[in-house]
């Protein structure tokens, strides 16, 4: 009990991850913490600013110095405070480019965040082939690596991954690749669209020829047999049909 308050200089060290004047009201140049006569504690309040940024927990590092009473020794001069963020985000997987064997156009999958990533870290999503499409992994497109991820860098709001399309010689229908995301590295992100389907367009064509394999004969009788030959095997997954008409010529 010295009959007078004891004061300490109070300073922001500006070494935390939070931004003075943006995430919290700046500490004044001449601000102090005061311990009143008859007390053993004094406090200082830093006002937190509520912004709309999607951020990680940030920190403020402050320090006391120069006690007004020379009999006081500072044993813990620095302390770090957290500022928790209340913002959340959603993530949606989509296909921005379908595959095409003609010209070697690869498939591009994209994850969009509902807001910019301001967490200071990359946000990642596990990326997997669901194997429910009609295209064949490793044949129609390069297989998805088991550790594949889509990453959204700090300061960005989307990330992409590319699947390489293989140009085979099969005469096929448009095929599909269905992939999904999971396991976001940031628990504040909710995945609202987890899977998306991409097309692979085929660049092969075929020709068809009508031929007669058996002529008719009233003696027997023997019927006329007509046949359509494709220039390649039908690998479209569906029957190919032709209308047939009598030309009456």
PDB file of C-alpha atoms in Angstrom:
ATOM      1  CA  UNK A   1       0.000   0.000   0.000  1.00  0.00           C
ATOM      2  CA  UNK A   2       1.889   3.044  -1.274  1.00  0.00           C
ATOM      3  CA  UNK A   3      -1.020   5.530  -1.236  1.00  0.00           C
ATOM      4  CA  UNK A   4      -0.711   6.080  -5.009  1.00  0.00           C
ATOM      5  CA  UNK A   5      -1.686   4.105  -8.107  1.00  0.00           C
ATOM      6  CA  UNK A   6       1.021   2.144  -9.878  1.00  0.00           C
ATOM      7  CA  UNK A   7       1.067   2.537 -13.632  1.00  0.00           C
ATOM      8  CA  UNK A   8       2.641   0.532 -16.464  1.00  0.00           C
ATOM      9  CA  UNK A   9       3.222   1.595 -20.015  1.00  0.00           C
ATOM     10  CA  UNK A  10       1.046  -0.585 -22.263  1.00  0.00           C
ATOM     11  CA  UNK A  11       2.024  -1.204 -25.877  1.00  0.00           C
ATOM     12  CA  UNK A  12       0.925  -3.285 -28.818  1.00  0.00           C
ATOM     13  CA  UNK A  13       3.988  -5.194 -30.062  1.00  0.00           C
ATOM     14  CA  UNK A  14       2.297  -5.548 -33.487  1.00  0.00           C
ATOM     15  CA  UNK A  15       3.662  -9.085 -33.755  1.00  0.00           C
ATOM     16  CA  UNK A  16       0.305 -10.865 -33.665  1.00  0.00           C
ATOM     17  CA  UNK A  17      -1.605 -12.087 -36.710  1.00  0.00           C
ATOM     18  CA  UNK A  18      -4.498  -9.677 -36.170  1.00  0.00           C
ATOM     19  CA  UNK A  19      -4.334  -6.234 -37.769  1.00  0.00           C
ATOM     20  CA  UNK A  20      -4.362  -3.161 -35.543  1.00  0.00           C
ATOM     21  CA  UNK A  21      -7.087  -0.729 -36.563  1.00  0.00           C
ATOM     22  CA  UNK A  22      -8.918  -3.392 -38.585  1.00  0.00           C
ATOM     23  CA  UNK A  23      -9.397  -6.415 -36.340  1.00  0.00           C
ATOM     24  CA  UNK A  24      -9.290  -4.327 -33.156  1.00  0.00           C
ATOM     25  CA  UNK A  25      -9.098  -0.697 -32.096  1.00  0.00           C
ATOM     26  CA  UNK A  26      -5.477   0.427 -32.089  1.00  0.00           C
ATOM     27  CA  UNK A  27      -3.714   0.771 -28.743  1.00  0.00           C
ATOM     28  CA  UNK A  28      -2.838   4.394 -27.995  1.00  0.00           C
ATOM     29  CA  UNK A  29       0.792   5.496 -27.990  1.00  0.00           C
ATOM     30  CA  UNK A  30       0.636   6.677 -24.369  1.00  0.00           C
ATOM     31  CA  UNK A  31      -1.821   4.132 -22.974  1.00  0.00           C
ATOM     32  CA  UNK A  32      -1.263   2.649 -19.532  1.00  0.00           C
ATOM     33  CA  UNK A  33      -2.540  -0.044 -17.182  1.00  0.00           C
ATOM     34  CA  UNK A  34      -3.197   1.312 -13.706  1.00  0.00           C
ATOM     35  CA  UNK A  35      -3.347  -0.578 -10.413  1.00  0.00           C
ATOM     36  CA  UNK A  36      -5.216   1.568  -7.912  1.00  0.00           C
ATOM     37  CA  UNK A  37      -4.054   2.066  -4.341  1.00  0.00           C
ATOM     38  CA  UNK A  38      -5.456  -0.774  -2.243  1.00  0.00           C
ATOM     39  CA  UNK A  39      -5.715  -3.142  -5.231  1.00  0.00           C
ATOM     40  CA  UNK A  40      -3.459  -5.767  -6.762  1.00  0.00           C
ATOM     41  CA  UNK A  41      -4.831  -5.820 -10.314  1.00  0.00           C
ATOM     42  CA  UNK A  42      -5.464  -3.441 -13.141  1.00  0.00           C
ATOM     43  CA  UNK A  43      -6.984  -4.065 -16.554  1.00  0.00           C
ATOM     44  CA  UNK A  44      -6.966  -2.685 -20.078  1.00  0.00           C
ATOM     45  CA  UNK A  45      -9.672  -3.396 -22.669  1.00  0.00           C
ATOM     46  CA  UNK A  46      -9.005  -3.696 -26.396  1.00  0.00           C
ATOM     47  CA  UNK A  47     -12.160  -3.367 -28.472  1.00  0.00           C
ATOM     48  CA  UNK A  48     -12.544  -6.086 -31.105  1.00  0.00           C
ATOM     49  CA  UNK A  49     -13.920  -5.127 -34.518  1.00  0.00           C
ATOM     50  CA  UNK A  50     -16.513  -7.386 -36.154  1.00  0.00           C
ATOM     51  CA  UNK A  51     -15.666  -7.786 -39.829  1.00  0.00           C
ATOM     52  CA  UNK A  52     -17.148  -9.980 -42.550  1.00  0.00           C
ATOM     53  CA  UNK A  53     -13.913 -11.770 -43.458  1.00  0.00           C
ATOM     54  CA  UNK A  54     -13.593 -15.561 -43.329  1.00  0.00           C
ATOM     55  CA  UNK A  55     -10.523 -15.839 -41.107  1.00  0.00           C
ATOM     56  CA  UNK A  56      -8.719 -18.137 -38.717  1.00  0.00           C
ATOM     57  CA  UNK A  57      -8.365 -17.269 -35.039  1.00  0.00           C
ATOM     58  CA  UNK A  58      -5.987 -14.296 -34.916  1.00  0.00           C
ATOM     59  CA  UNK A  59      -3.688 -13.032 -32.189  1.00  0.00           C
ATOM     60  CA  UNK A  60      -2.759  -9.753 -30.498  1.00  0.00           C
ATOM     61  CA  UNK A  61       0.559  -9.488 -28.639  1.00  0.00           C
ATOM     62  CA  UNK A  62       0.937  -6.715 -26.041  1.00  0.00           C
ATOM     63  CA  UNK A  63       3.478  -5.716 -23.439  1.00  0.00           C
ATOM     64  CA  UNK A  64       3.854  -3.758 -20.229  1.00  0.00           C
ATOM     65  CA  UNK A  65       6.959  -1.773 -19.263  1.00  0.00           C
ATOM     66  CA  UNK A  66       8.202   1.088 -17.075  1.00  0.00           C
ATOM     67  CA  UNK A  67       6.297   0.622 -13.803  1.00  0.00           C
ATOM     68  CA  UNK A  68       5.876   3.919 -12.016  1.00  0.00           C
ATOM     69  CA  UNK A  69       7.155   2.370  -8.803  1.00  0.00           C
ATOM     70  CA  UNK A  70      10.798   1.288  -8.805  1.00  0.00           C
ATOM     71  CA  UNK A  71      10.098  -1.440  -6.255  1.00  0.00           C
ATOM     72  CA  UNK A  72       8.020  -3.351  -8.817  1.00  0.00           C
ATOM     73  CA  UNK A  73       9.814  -5.883 -11.034  1.00  0.00           C
ATOM     74  CA  UNK A  74       8.038  -7.098 -14.183  1.00  0.00           C
ATOM     75  CA  UNK A  75       8.381 -10.884 -14.378  1.00  0.00           C
ATOM     76  CA  UNK A  76       5.965 -11.482 -17.267  1.00  0.00           C
ATOM     77  CA  UNK A  77       6.057  -8.573 -19.656  1.00  0.00           C
ATOM     78  CA  UNK A  78       4.240  -9.980 -22.713  1.00  0.00           C
ATOM     79  CA  UNK A  79       0.903 -11.695 -23.245  1.00  0.00           C
ATOM     80  CA  UNK A  80      -0.964 -12.977 -26.296  1.00  0.00           C
ATOM     81  CA  UNK A  81      -4.725 -12.730 -26.788  1.00  0.00           C
ATOM     82  CA  UNK A  82      -6.879 -14.543 -29.364  1.00  0.00           C
ATOM     83  CA  UNK A  83      -9.607 -13.070 -31.568  1.00  0.00           C
ATOM     84  CA  UNK A  84     -12.021 -15.791 -32.668  1.00  0.00           C
ATOM     85  CA  UNK A  85     -13.730 -15.449 -36.050  1.00  0.00           C
ATOM     86  CA  UNK A  86     -17.478 -16.024 -36.315  1.00  0.00           C
ATOM     87  CA  UNK A  87     -17.655 -16.321 -40.109  1.00  0.00           C
ATOM     88  CA  UNK A  88     -18.242 -19.631 -41.887  1.00  0.00           C
ATOM     89  CA  UNK A  89     -18.175 -20.656 -45.545  1.00  0.00           C
ATOM     90  CA  UNK A  90     -19.724 -23.204 -47.884  1.00  0.00           C
ATOM     91  CA  UNK A  91     -18.012 -25.085 -50.714  1.00  0.00           C
ATOM     92  CA  UNK A  92     -19.433 -26.403 -53.992  1.00  0.00           C
ATOM     93  CA  UNK A  93     -17.846 -28.781 -56.499  1.00  0.00           C
ATOM     94  CA  UNK A  94     -18.589 -28.238 -60.193  1.00  0.00           C
ATOM     95  CA  UNK A  95     -17.208 -29.032 -63.644  1.00  0.00           C
ATOM     96  CA  UNK A  96     -16.034 -25.985 -65.574  1.00  0.00           C
ATOM     97  CA  UNK A  97     -14.679 -27.864 -68.617  1.00  0.00           C
ATOM     98  CA  UNK A  98     -15.911 -31.194 -69.976  1.00  0.00           C
ATOM     99  CA  UNK A  99     -13.468 -33.548 -71.647  1.00  0.00           C
ATOM    100  CA  UNK A 100     -13.218 -33.957 -75.421  1.00  0.00           C
ATOM    101  CA  UNK A 101     -11.019 -36.458 -77.252  1.00  0.00           C
ATOM    102  CA  UNK A 102     -11.014 -34.095 -80.227  1.00  0.00           C
ATOM    103  CA  UNK A 103      -8.232 -31.628 -79.519  1.00  0.00           C
ATOM    104  CA  UNK A 104      -7.255 -33.248 -76.247  1.00  0.00           C
ATOM    105  CA  UNK A 105      -9.515 -31.155 -74.010  1.00  0.00           C
ATOM    106  CA  UNK A 106      -9.090 -32.242 -70.389  1.00  0.00           C
ATOM    107  CA  UNK A 107     -11.689 -32.191 -67.626  1.00  0.00           C
ATOM    108  CA  UNK A 108     -11.459 -29.379 -65.063  1.00  0.00           C
ATOM    109  CA  UNK A 109     -13.164 -29.726 -61.680  1.00  0.00           C
ATOM    110  CA  UNK A 110     -13.514 -26.634 -59.499  1.00  0.00           C
ATOM    111  CA  UNK A 111     -14.382 -25.952 -55.850  1.00  0.00           C
ATOM    112  CA  UNK A 112     -15.922 -22.554 -55.097  1.00  0.00           C
ATOM    113  CA  UNK A 113     -16.006 -21.042 -51.618  1.00  0.00           C
ATOM    114  CA  UNK A 114     -18.928 -18.792 -50.749  1.00  0.00           C
ATOM    115  CA  UNK A 115     -16.422 -16.148 -49.636  1.00  0.00           C
ATOM    116  CA  UNK A 116     -12.726 -15.363 -50.022  1.00  0.00           C
ATOM    117  CA  UNK A 117     -10.285 -17.423 -47.999  1.00  0.00           C
ATOM    118  CA  UNK A 118      -8.682 -14.932 -45.602  1.00  0.00           C
ATOM    119  CA  UNK A 119      -7.528 -17.532 -43.090  1.00  0.00           C
ATOM    120  CA  UNK A 120      -3.847 -17.075 -43.873  1.00  0.00           C
ATOM    121  CA  UNK A 121      -3.640 -20.748 -44.853  1.00  0.00           C
ATOM    122  CA  UNK A 122      -4.503 -22.895 -47.860  1.00  0.00           C
ATOM    123  CA  UNK A 123      -7.839 -24.714 -47.533  1.00  0.00           C
ATOM    124  CA  UNK A 124      -7.754 -28.237 -48.962  1.00  0.00           C
ATOM    125  CA  UNK A 125     -10.371 -30.819 -49.928  1.00  0.00           C
ATOM    126  CA  UNK A 126      -9.858 -34.517 -50.545  1.00  0.00           C
ATOM    127  CA  UNK A 127     -10.689 -35.299 -54.194  1.00  0.00           C
ATOM    128  CA  UNK A 128     -11.825 -38.786 -55.207  1.00  0.00           C
ATOM    129  CA  UNK A 129     -13.138 -40.628 -58.238  1.00  0.00           C
ATOM    130  CA  UNK A 130     -16.483 -42.125 -57.213  1.00  0.00           C
ATOM    131  CA  UNK A 131     -16.249 -44.717 -60.049  1.00  0.00           C
ATOM    132  CA  UNK A 132     -19.958 -44.330 -60.809  1.00  0.00           C
ATOM    133  CA  UNK A 133     -19.539 -42.780 -64.262  1.00  0.00           C
ATOM    134  CA  UNK A 134     -19.625 -44.670 -67.558  1.00  0.00           C
ATOM    135  CA  UNK A 135     -16.016 -43.838 -68.499  1.00  0.00           C
ATOM    136  CA  UNK A 136     -13.225 -46.201 -67.439  1.00  0.00           C
ATOM    137  CA  UNK A 137     -10.495 -44.909 -65.125  1.00  0.00           C
ATOM    138  CA  UNK A 138      -7.051 -45.500 -66.577  1.00  0.00           C
ATOM    139  CA  UNK A 139      -8.427 -46.048 -70.066  1.00  0.00           C
ATOM    140  CA  UNK A 140     -10.674 -43.108 -70.902  1.00  0.00           C
ATOM    141  CA  UNK A 141      -8.862 -40.740 -68.507  1.00  0.00           C
ATOM    142  CA  UNK A 142      -5.833 -40.800 -66.241  1.00  0.00           C
ATOM    143  CA  UNK A 143      -6.697 -42.357 -62.885  1.00  0.00           C
ATOM    144  CA  UNK A 144      -7.193 -39.985 -59.954  1.00  0.00           C
ATOM    145  CA  UNK A 145      -4.328 -40.268 -57.460  1.00  0.00           C
ATOM    146  CA  UNK A 146      -5.376 -41.620 -54.076  1.00  0.00           C
ATOM    147  CA  UNK A 147      -3.974 -38.541 -52.333  1.00  0.00           C
ATOM    148  CA  UNK A 148      -5.418 -36.008 -54.795  1.00  0.00           C
ATOM    149  CA  UNK A 149      -6.641 -32.694 -53.356  1.00  0.00           C
ATOM    150  CA  UNK A 150      -8.168 -29.451 -54.522  1.00  0.00           C
ATOM    151  CA  UNK A 151      -6.531 -26.463 -52.819  1.00  0.00           C
ATOM    152  CA  UNK A 152      -7.859 -22.938 -52.339  1.00  0.00           C
ATOM    153  CA  UNK A 153      -4.978 -20.573 -51.626  1.00  0.00           C
ATOM    154  CA  UNK A 154      -5.139 -17.784 -49.059  1.00  0.00           C
ATOM    155  CA  UNK A 155      -6.717 -14.769 -50.764  1.00  0.00           C
ATOM    156  CA  UNK A 156      -8.585 -16.906 -53.320  1.00  0.00           C
ATOM    157  CA  UNK A 157     -12.155 -18.187 -53.443  1.00  0.00           C
ATOM    158  CA  UNK A 158     -11.756 -21.223 -55.713  1.00  0.00           C
ATOM    159  CA  UNK A 159      -9.375 -24.023 -56.639  1.00  0.00           C
ATOM    160  CA  UNK A 160      -9.208 -26.502 -59.526  1.00  0.00           C
ATOM    161  CA  UNK A 161      -7.904 -29.930 -60.494  1.00  0.00           C
ATOM    162  CA  UNK A 162      -7.456 -31.321 -64.014  1.00  0.00           C
ATOM    163  CA  UNK A 163      -8.172 -34.869 -65.225  1.00  0.00           C
ATOM    164  CA  UNK A 164      -6.303 -35.803 -68.387  1.00  0.00           C
ATOM    165  CA  UNK A 165      -8.523 -37.344 -71.082  1.00  0.00           C
ATOM    166  CA  UNK A 166      -7.169 -40.257 -73.156  1.00  0.00           C
ATOM    167  CA  UNK A 167      -7.835 -40.302 -76.895  1.00  0.00           C
ATOM    168  CA  UNK A 168      -8.603 -43.925 -77.749  1.00  0.00           C
ATOM    169  CA  UNK A 169      -9.659 -45.432 -81.075  1.00  0.00           C
ATOM    170  CA  UNK A 170     -13.002 -46.789 -79.879  1.00  0.00           C
ATOM    171  CA  UNK A 171     -16.279 -45.653 -81.419  1.00  0.00           C
ATOM    172  CA  UNK A 172     -18.135 -44.708 -78.249  1.00  0.00           C
ATOM    173  CA  UNK A 173     -20.966 -42.600 -76.925  1.00  0.00           C
ATOM    174  CA  UNK A 174     -20.311 -39.612 -74.655  1.00  0.00           C
ATOM    175  CA  UNK A 175     -19.101 -41.042 -71.350  1.00  0.00           C
ATOM    176  CA  UNK A 176     -19.153 -39.622 -67.837  1.00  0.00           C
ATOM    177  CA  UNK A 177     -16.745 -39.220 -64.913  1.00  0.00           C
ATOM    178  CA  UNK A 178     -18.204 -38.592 -61.455  1.00  0.00           C
ATOM    179  CA  UNK A 179     -15.915 -37.265 -58.717  1.00  0.00           C
ATOM    180  CA  UNK A 180     -16.423 -35.949 -55.203  1.00  0.00           C
ATOM    181  CA  UNK A 181     -14.823 -33.832 -52.476  1.00  0.00           C
ATOM    182  CA  UNK A 182     -14.647 -34.468 -48.733  1.00  0.00           C
ATOM    183  CA  UNK A 183     -12.451 -33.876 -45.696  1.00  0.00           C
ATOM    184  CA  UNK A 184     -12.063 -30.106 -45.780  1.00  0.00           C
ATOM    185  CA  UNK A 185      -9.015 -28.950 -43.811  1.00  0.00           C
ATOM    186  CA  UNK A 186     -10.993 -26.067 -42.261  1.00  0.00           C
ATOM    187  CA  UNK A 187     -13.870 -27.147 -39.963  1.00  0.00           C
ATOM    188  CA  UNK A 188     -15.678 -23.834 -40.545  1.00  0.00           C
ATOM    189  CA  UNK A 189     -16.308 -24.830 -44.184  1.00  0.00           C
ATOM    190  CA  UNK A 190     -19.438 -26.849 -44.995  1.00  0.00           C
ATOM    191  CA  UNK A 191     -19.503 -28.785 -48.272  1.00  0.00           C
ATOM    192  CA  UNK A 192     -22.896 -28.151 -49.875  1.00  0.00           C
ATOM    193  CA  UNK A 193     -22.244 -29.753 -53.289  1.00  0.00           C
ATOM    194  CA  UNK A 194     -19.998 -32.770 -52.812  1.00  0.00           C
ATOM    195  CA  UNK A 195     -20.015 -34.408 -56.257  1.00  0.00           C
ATOM    196  CA  UNK A 196     -20.142 -33.434 -59.922  1.00  0.00           C
ATOM    197  CA  UNK A 197     -20.343 -35.278 -63.258  1.00  0.00           C
ATOM    198  CA  UNK A 198     -18.150 -34.479 -66.262  1.00  0.00           C
ATOM    199  CA  UNK A 199     -18.600 -35.612 -69.859  1.00  0.00           C
ATOM    200  CA  UNK A 200     -15.980 -37.053 -72.201  1.00  0.00           C
ATOM    201  CA  UNK A 201     -16.945 -36.482 -75.825  1.00  0.00           C
ATOM    202  CA  UNK A 202     -15.781 -39.095 -78.339  1.00  0.00           C
ATOM    203  CA  UNK A 203     -14.004 -38.019 -81.527  1.00  0.00           C
ATOM    204  CA  UNK A 204     -14.361 -41.269 -83.489  1.00  0.00           C
ATOM    205  CA  UNK A 205     -16.835 -41.605 -86.345  1.00  0.00           C
ATOM    206  CA  UNK A 206     -18.038 -44.567 -88.375  1.00  0.00           C
ATOM    207  CA  UNK A 207     -19.452 -45.315 -91.795  1.00  0.00           C
ATOM    208  CA  UNK A 208     -22.260 -47.734 -92.567  1.00  0.00           C
ATOM    209  CA  UNK A 209     -22.845 -49.799 -95.722  1.00  0.00           C
ATOM    210  CA  UNK A 210     -25.964 -51.695 -96.707  1.00  0.00           C
ATOM    211  CA  UNK A 211     -25.229 -54.942 -98.514  1.00  0.00           C
ATOM    212  CA  UNK A 212     -27.232 -57.941 -99.696  1.00  0.00           C
ATOM    213  CA  UNK A 213     -25.906 -61.195 -98.307  1.00  0.00           C
ATOM    214  CA  UNK A 214     -28.605 -63.416 -99.850  1.00  0.00           C
ATOM    215  CA  UNK A 215     -30.731 -62.878-102.920  1.00  0.00           C
ATOM    216  CA  UNK A 216     -34.285 -64.091-103.072  1.00  0.00           C
ATOM    217  CA  UNK A 217     -35.371 -67.232-104.898  1.00  0.00           C
ATOM    218  CA  UNK A 218     -38.957 -68.363-105.458  1.00  0.00           C
ATOM    219  CA  UNK A 219     -37.643 -71.893-105.627  1.00  0.00           C
ATOM    220  CA  UNK A 220     -37.303 -72.963-102.076  1.00  0.00           C
ATOM    221  CA  UNK A 221     -38.284 -70.240-101.387  1.00  0.00           C
ATOM    222  CA  UNK A 222     -35.199 -68.292-100.334  1.00  0.00           C
ATOM    223  CA  UNK A 223     -35.597 -64.904 -98.663  1.00  0.00           C
ATOM    224  CA  UNK A 224     -33.586 -61.787 -99.301  1.00  0.00           C
ATOM    225  CA  UNK A 225     -31.168 -60.964 -96.478  1.00  0.00           C
ATOM    226  CA  UNK A 226     -29.782 -57.450 -96.150  1.00  0.00           C
ATOM    227  CA  UNK A 227     -27.020 -56.452 -93.771  1.00  0.00           C
ATOM    228  CA  UNK A 228     -25.579 -53.183 -92.494  1.00  0.00           C
ATOM    229  CA  UNK A 229     -21.840 -53.188 -91.806  1.00  0.00           C
ATOM    230  CA  UNK A 230     -20.181 -50.534 -89.627  1.00  0.00           C
ATOM    231  CA  UNK A 231     -16.605 -49.571 -90.373  1.00  0.00           C
ATOM    232  CA  UNK A 232     -15.770 -50.181 -86.686  1.00  0.00           C
ATOM    233  CA  UNK A 233     -17.186 -51.983 -83.669  1.00  0.00           C
ATOM    234  CA  UNK A 234     -20.095 -50.285 -81.901  1.00  0.00           C
ATOM    235  CA  UNK A 235     -18.790 -49.493 -78.399  1.00  0.00           C
ATOM    236  CA  UNK A 236     -21.405 -46.842 -77.640  1.00  0.00           C
ATOM    237  CA  UNK A 237     -23.156 -48.954 -75.032  1.00  0.00           C
ATOM    238  CA  UNK A 238     -26.401 -48.842 -77.031  1.00  0.00           C
ATOM    239  CA  UNK A 239     -27.756 -50.454 -80.147  1.00  0.00           C
ATOM    240  CA  UNK A 240     -27.457 -48.420 -83.353  1.00  0.00           C
ATOM    241  CA  UNK A 241     -30.580 -48.602 -85.495  1.00  0.00           C
ATOM    242  CA  UNK A 242     -31.332 -47.667 -89.097  1.00  0.00           C
ATOM    243  CA  UNK A 243     -34.656 -47.151 -90.809  1.00  0.00           C
ATOM    244  CA  UNK A 244     -35.078 -49.369 -93.853  1.00  0.00           C
ATOM    245  CA  UNK A 245     -37.324 -48.439 -96.768  1.00  0.00           C
ATOM    246  CA  UNK A 246     -38.334 -49.950-100.053  1.00  0.00           C
ATOM    247  CA  UNK A 247     -37.358 -47.473-102.781  1.00  0.00           C
ATOM    248  CA  UNK A 248     -39.872 -49.013-105.202  1.00  0.00           C
ATOM    249  CA  UNK A 249     -37.348 -48.547-108.009  1.00  0.00           C
TER     250      UNK A 249
END
